Amino acid sequence: MIWNEKLDEKPTKEFGEAVVERRNVGGKIISMGLGEPDLETPSYIVDAMFEAIKEGYTKYSAAQGLLELRERIAKDLSARVEVNYSANEVVVLPGIKAAIYFSLCSILEPEDEVIYCTPCYVSYPTQILLAEPKAKLVPFDLSEGNFEFDLEAFKNKITDKTKVLLMANPNNPTGNIYTKDVIEKIIEICKEKNIYIISDEVYDKLVFSNKELVTFSQYESIKEQLVVVNGYSKSHAMTGWRLGYAVANKELARKMSVLNFNVNTNTTTFIQKAACSIYDHGFDHLVAYNKKLKERMEYFHEQVNQVNGLSGVLPDAGFFYFVNIKETDMTSNEFCAKLVLKTGVAATPGIAFGDNWDDYIRFSLAVPFEVVESAAGLLVDFTEQLKIGDSK
């Protein structure tokens, strides 16, 4: 393959070196960077996995995924969005990254352009380049301040070579959910311009605001140009299990299955079988967890917005709080490096989520409330010591 130098870029190098420096002197690290739920994997899934091993689900399985799991995914999605999806439109893959990557591989050709919303998950640009090294990356910034999707700005990014719109709903790192009107307008534009939509919906079960989550899969009109990727890593604390899926038209699903066969042979059989148990139990365990996330977000939001030099927007979903540090006159790397060296609080520099987001840093609140309290206090003290004018 053509190795693009962007694959080797380390936008958070300065911050990473600061973390190492703090550890080298024995300093405590309060990790607020990882997108991993502070939940245990539900015991019924673990039990189902061991039972699957005992029952012999340790052999090869279909590259597209176990039929039983694909049927359950299709049935669950169809019931939620009232659009019919079949098992033939589902591909089970080793993680959501694999689902996005294989989707891009199945769609892109040389010189195609991919518009991707920023701030975005850190792997999106590199996955595009890995899937098609000659593709053109076209970052599209959400509106600063409220993280809304600017439809006119989006239309201005489109050319006759635009092939894909890649975005997350809910967004990572902002936690923003797009309105029904925006979703419908995006569909209208993409239909007219024959653009595929790849929608990463991994945080769709972690919604704690009153805002309605509207997904592209609710609309029959875009179905043939839509790939929805999702999984269980966030909703069921299965980050290390490496299990995700894509829902797409039958031809794209076939292509992704061919890719999976030639790269992985199949997704781990007994893990797929264990995941079938999810659909016998539902998502009741998330009621209490989403309540905890809401409490953490509201507390952190209040603390951040009382300090001169910091500001933020209350998220709708997910684990993350995106803090604006523009008034500190620091880059995100500089701020995060100094913060971790002085306090031990490790946040993620905003530059990791897009070139134009260096005025932000991301905190993961997938930690107990007492850790949120401690980190918020240290962040407030650190920022106040910078003496950025008068307090709010």
CSV table of C-alpha atoms in Angstrom, one decimal, residues 148-376:
chain,number,residue,atom,x,y,z
A,148,GLU,CA,-24.6,22.3,15.4
A,149,PHE,CA,-24.4,20.9,11.9
A,150,ASP,CA,-24.2,23.9,9.5
A,151,LEU,CA,-26.1,22.7,6.4
A,152,GLU,CA,-25.0,25.5,4.1
A,153,ALA,CA,-21.3,25.0,5.1
A,154,PHE,CA,-21.8,21.3,4.4
A,155,LYS,CA,-23.2,21.9,0.9
A,156,ASN,CA,-20.2,24.2,0.2
A,157,LYS,CA,-17.9,21.2,0.9
A,158,ILE,CA,-19.6,19.0,-1.7
A,159,THR,CA,-18.0,18.5,-5.2
A,160,ASP,CA,-18.7,16.1,-8.0
A,161,LYS,CA,-16.2,13.8,-6.4
A,162,THR,CA,-17.8,13.6,-2.9
A,163,LYS,CA,-18.6,10.0,-2.2
A,164,VAL,CA,-19.1,9.7,1.6
A,165,LEU,CA,-20.2,11.6,4.6
A,166,LEU,CA,-18.7,10.1,7.7
A,167,MET,CA,-20.2,11.2,11.1
A,168,ALA,CA,-21.1,10.1,14.5
A,169,ASN,CA,-24.5,10.5,16.1
A,170,PRO,CA,-24.3,11.1,19.0
A,171,ASN,CA,-21.0,12.9,18.4
A,172,ASN,CA,-17.7,12.0,20.0
A,173,PRO,CA,-16.2,14.2,21.6
A,174,THR,CA,-19.0,16.7,22.0
A,175,GLY,CA,-21.9,14.5,23.0
A,176,ASN,CA,-24.2,16.4,20.7
A,177,ILE,CA,-27.3,14.9,19.1
A,178,TYR,CA,-28.5,16.2,15.8
A,179,THR,CA,-32.0,17.4,15.4
A,180,LYS,CA,-34.6,15.7,13.3
A,181,ASP,CA,-34.7,18.7,10.9
A,182,VAL,CA,-30.9,18.5,10.4
A,183,ILE,CA,-31.0,14.7,9.8
A,184,GLU,CA,-33.7,15.1,7.2
A,185,LYS,CA,-31.9,17.9,5.4
A,186,ILE,CA,-28.7,15.8,5.4
A,187,ILE,CA,-30.6,12.9,3.8
A,188,GLU,CA,-32.2,15.2,1.2
A,189,ILE,CA,-28.7,16.6,0.2
A,190,CYS,CA,-27.1,13.2,0.1
A,191,LYS,CA,-29.9,11.7,-1.9
A,192,GLU,CA,-29.6,14.5,-4.4
A,193,LYS,CA,-25.8,14.3,-4.7
A,194,ASN,CA,-25.7,10.5,-4.5
A,195,ILE,CA,-23.5,10.5,-1.4
A,196,TYR,CA,-23.2,7.6,1.0
A,197,ILE,CA,-23.7,8.2,4.7
A,198,ILE,CA,-21.7,6.2,7.2
A,199,SER,CA,-23.2,6.8,10.6
A,200,ASP,CA,-21.3,5.8,13.7
A,201,GLU,CA,-24.0,5.2,16.4
A,202,VAL,CA,-22.0,3.5,19.2
A,203,TYR,CA,-23.2,6.0,21.9
A,204,ASP,CA,-26.9,5.7,20.9
A,205,LYS,CA,-27.8,3.9,24.2
A,206,LEU,CA,-26.0,6.4,26.4
A,207,VAL,CA,-28.5,9.3,26.1
A,208,PHE,CA,-29.3,11.3,29.2
A,209,SER,CA,-30.8,14.5,27.9
A,210,ASN,CA,-34.5,15.1,26.9
A,211,LYS,CA,-33.4,15.5,23.3
A,212,GLU,CA,-34.8,12.9,20.9
A,213,LEU,CA,-32.2,10.7,19.2
A,214,VAL,CA,-33.1,10.6,15.5
A,215,THR,CA,-31.1,8.2,13.4
A,216,PHE,CA,-30.6,7.9,9.6
A,217,SER,CA,-31.9,4.3,9.8
A,218,GLN,CA,-35.4,5.7,10.5
A,219,TYR,CA,-35.7,6.8,6.9
A,220,GLU,CA,-36.4,4.3,4.1
A,221,SER,CA,-35.4,6.9,1.5
A,222,ILE,CA,-31.7,6.8,2.3
A,223,LYS,CA,-31.5,3.1,3.1
A,224,GLU,CA,-29.5,2.1,-0.1
A,225,GLN,CA,-26.9,4.9,0.6
A,226,LEU,CA,-26.6,4.3,4.3
A,227,VAL,CA,-24.2,2.3,6.5
A,228,VAL,CA,-25.0,2.3,10.2
A,229,VAL,CA,-22.2,1.0,12.4
A,230,ASN,CA,-22.7,0.0,16.0
A,231,GLY,CA,-21.8,-2.5,18.7
A,232,TYR,CA,-21.8,-3.3,22.4
A,233,SER,CA,-18.5,-1.9,23.7
A,234,LYS,CA,-20.1,1.2,25.3
A,235,SER,CA,-23.5,0.0,26.2
A,236,HIS,CA,-22.4,-3.4,27.6
A,237,ALA,CA,-18.8,-2.7,28.7
A,238,MET,CA,-17.4,-5.0,26.0
A,239,THR,CA,-14.5,-2.8,24.7
A,240,GLY,CA,-12.0,-5.7,24.9
A,241,TRP,CA,-14.3,-8.2,23.2
A,242,ARG,CA,-13.9,-6.6,19.8
A,243,LEU,CA,-17.4,-7.0,18.5
A,244,GLY,CA,-19.3,-4.6,16.2
A,245,TYR,CA,-21.5,-4.7,13.2
A,246,ALA,CA,-22.5,-2.8,10.1
A,247,VAL,CA,-26.0,-2.5,8.6
A,248,ALA,CA,-25.9,-1.7,4.9
A,249,ASN,CA,-27.5,-2.6,1.6
A,250,LYS,CA,-27.0,-6.2,0.5
A,251,GLU,CA,-24.2,-5.5,-2.0
A,252,LEU,CA,-22.2,-3.5,0.5
A,253,ALA,CA,-22.8,-6.2,3.1
A,254,ARG,CA,-21.5,-8.8,0.6
A,255,LYS,CA,-18.4,-6.8,-0.1
A,256,MET,CA,-17.7,-6.3,3.7
A,257,SER,CA,-18.2,-10.1,4.2
A,258,VAL,CA,-15.6,-10.8,1.5
A,259,LEU,CA,-13.1,-8.4,3.1
A,260,ASN,CA,-13.7,-10.0,6.6
A,261,PHE,CA,-13.2,-13.5,5.1
A,262,ASN,CA,-9.9,-12.5,3.6
A,263,VAL,CA,-8.6,-10.5,6.6
A,264,ASN,CA,-10.1,-12.2,9.6
A,265,THR,CA,-11.8,-15.4,8.2
A,266,ASN,CA,-14.6,-14.7,10.7
A,267,THR,CA,-15.4,-12.7,13.8
A,268,THR,CA,-14.8,-14.8,17.0
A,269,THR,CA,-17.6,-17.4,17.0
A,270,PHE,CA,-18.2,-17.8,20.8
A,271,ILE,CA,-18.2,-14.0,21.3
A,272,GLN,CA,-20.9,-13.7,18.7
A,273,LYS,CA,-22.9,-16.4,20.3
A,274,ALA,CA,-22.6,-14.7,23.7
A,275,ALA,CA,-23.8,-11.4,22.2
A,276,CYS,CA,-27.1,-13.1,21.2
A,277,SER,CA,-28.0,-13.2,24.9
A,278,ILE,CA,-28.1,-9.4,24.9
A,279,TYR,CA,-31.4,-9.5,23.0
A,280,ASP,CA,-32.9,-11.6,25.7
A,281,HIS,CA,-32.2,-9.0,28.4
A,282,GLY,CA,-32.6,-5.6,26.9
A,283,PHE,CA,-30.9,-2.5,28.1
A,284,ASP,CA,-32.4,-2.0,31.5
A,285,HIS,CA,-29.0,-1.9,33.2
A,286,LEU,CA,-28.4,1.5,31.4
A,287,VAL,CA,-31.3,3.3,33.2
A,288,ALA,CA,-29.3,3.7,36.3
A,289,TYR,CA,-26.0,4.3,34.5
A,290,ASN,CA,-27.4,7.0,32.3
A,291,LYS,CA,-28.7,8.7,35.4
A,292,LYS,CA,-25.2,8.6,36.8
A,293,LEU,CA,-23.8,10.1,33.6
A,294,LYS,CA,-26.3,12.9,33.7
A,295,GLU,CA,-25.4,13.7,37.3
A,296,ARG,CA,-21.7,13.7,36.5
A,297,MET,CA,-22.2,15.9,33.4
A,298,GLU,CA,-24.3,18.5,35.2
A,299,TYR,CA,-21.9,18.7,38.1
A,300,PHE,CA,-18.8,19.0,35.8
A,301,HIS,CA,-20.7,21.5,33.6
A,302,GLU,CA,-21.4,23.8,36.6
A,303,GLN,CA,-17.8,23.6,37.8
A,304,VAL,CA,-16.3,24.4,34.4
A,305,ASN,CA,-18.5,27.3,33.5
A,306,GLN,CA,-17.9,29.1,36.8
A,307,VAL,CA,-14.2,29.6,36.0
A,308,ASN,CA,-12.9,32.4,33.9
A,309,GLY,CA,-11.0,30.9,30.9
A,310,LEU,CA,-13.1,27.8,30.6
A,311,SER,CA,-16.5,27.1,29.1
A,312,GLY,CA,-18.5,24.2,27.8
A,313,VAL,CA,-21.9,23.0,26.5
A,314,LEU,CA,-23.9,20.4,28.4
A,315,PRO,CA,-23.8,17.1,26.3
A,316,ASP,CA,-26.8,15.1,25.3
A,317,ALA,CA,-25.1,11.7,25.3
A,318,GLY,CA,-21.9,9.7,25.7
A,319,PHE,CA,-19.1,9.9,28.2
A,320,PHE,CA,-17.4,13.1,27.2
A,321,TYR,CA,-17.3,16.8,28.1
A,322,PHE,CA,-15.6,19.1,25.6
A,323,VAL,CA,-14.1,22.1,27.3
A,324,ASN,CA,-13.3,25.4,25.5
A,325,ILE,CA,-9.9,26.7,26.8
A,326,LYS,CA,-9.5,29.5,24.2
A,327,GLU,CA,-9.3,32.3,26.8
A,328,THR,CA,-6.2,30.6,28.4
A,329,ASP,CA,-4.1,31.4,25.2
A,330,MET,CA,-2.7,27.9,25.4
A,331,THR,CA,-2.8,25.1,22.8
A,332,SER,CA,-4.6,22.0,23.9
A,333,ASN,CA,-1.4,20.1,24.1
A,334,GLU,CA,0.2,22.8,26.3
A,335,PHE,CA,-2.8,23.0,28.6
A,336,CYS,CA,-3.2,19.2,29.0
A,337,ALA,CA,0.6,18.8,29.5
A,338,LYS,CA,0.7,21.4,32.3
A,339,LEU,CA,-2.5,20.1,33.8
A,340,VAL,CA,-1.3,16.6,34.2
A,341,LEU,CA,2.2,17.7,35.4
A,342,LYS,CA,0.7,19.9,38.1
A,343,THR,CA,-2.4,18.0,39.1
A,344,GLY,CA,-2.2,14.5,37.7
A,345,VAL,CA,-5.5,15.0,35.8
A,346,ALA,CA,-5.1,13.6,32.3
A,347,ALA,CA,-7.5,14.9,29.6
A,348,THR,CA,-7.3,14.6,25.9
A,349,PRO,CA,-6.0,17.5,23.8
A,350,GLY,CA,-8.6,18.8,21.3
A,351,ILE,CA,-6.1,18.7,18.5
A,352,ALA,CA,-6.6,15.0,18.4
A,353,PHE,CA,-10.2,15.5,17.1
A,354,GLY,CA,-9.4,17.8,14.3
A,355,ASP,CA,-7.0,20.6,13.3
A,356,ASN,CA,-9.4,23.3,14.1
A,357,TRP,CA,-10.2,22.1,17.6
A,358,ASP,CA,-7.0,23.1,19.4
A,359,ASP,CA,-9.0,25.4,21.6
A,360,TYR,CA,-10.6,22.5,23.4
A,361,ILE,CA,-9.8,19.6,25.6
A,362,ARG,CA,-11.9,16.4,26.3
A,363,PHE,CA,-12.7,14.9,29.6
A,364,SER,CA,-14.2,11.4,30.0
A,365,LEU,CA,-16.7,11.2,32.8
A,366,ALA,CA,-16.9,7.4,32.7
A,367,VAL,CA,-15.4,7.4,36.2
A,368,PRO,CA,-17.1,7.4,39.7
A,369,PHE,CA,-18.6,10.7,40.9
A,370,GLU,CA,-16.0,11.2,43.5
A,371,VAL,CA,-13.3,11.1,40.8
A,372,VAL,CA,-15.3,13.7,38.8
A,373,GLU,CA,-15.4,15.9,41.9
A,374,SER,CA,-11.7,15.6,42.5
A,375,ALA,CA,-10.8,16.2,38.9
A,376,ALA,CA,-13.1,19.2,38.6
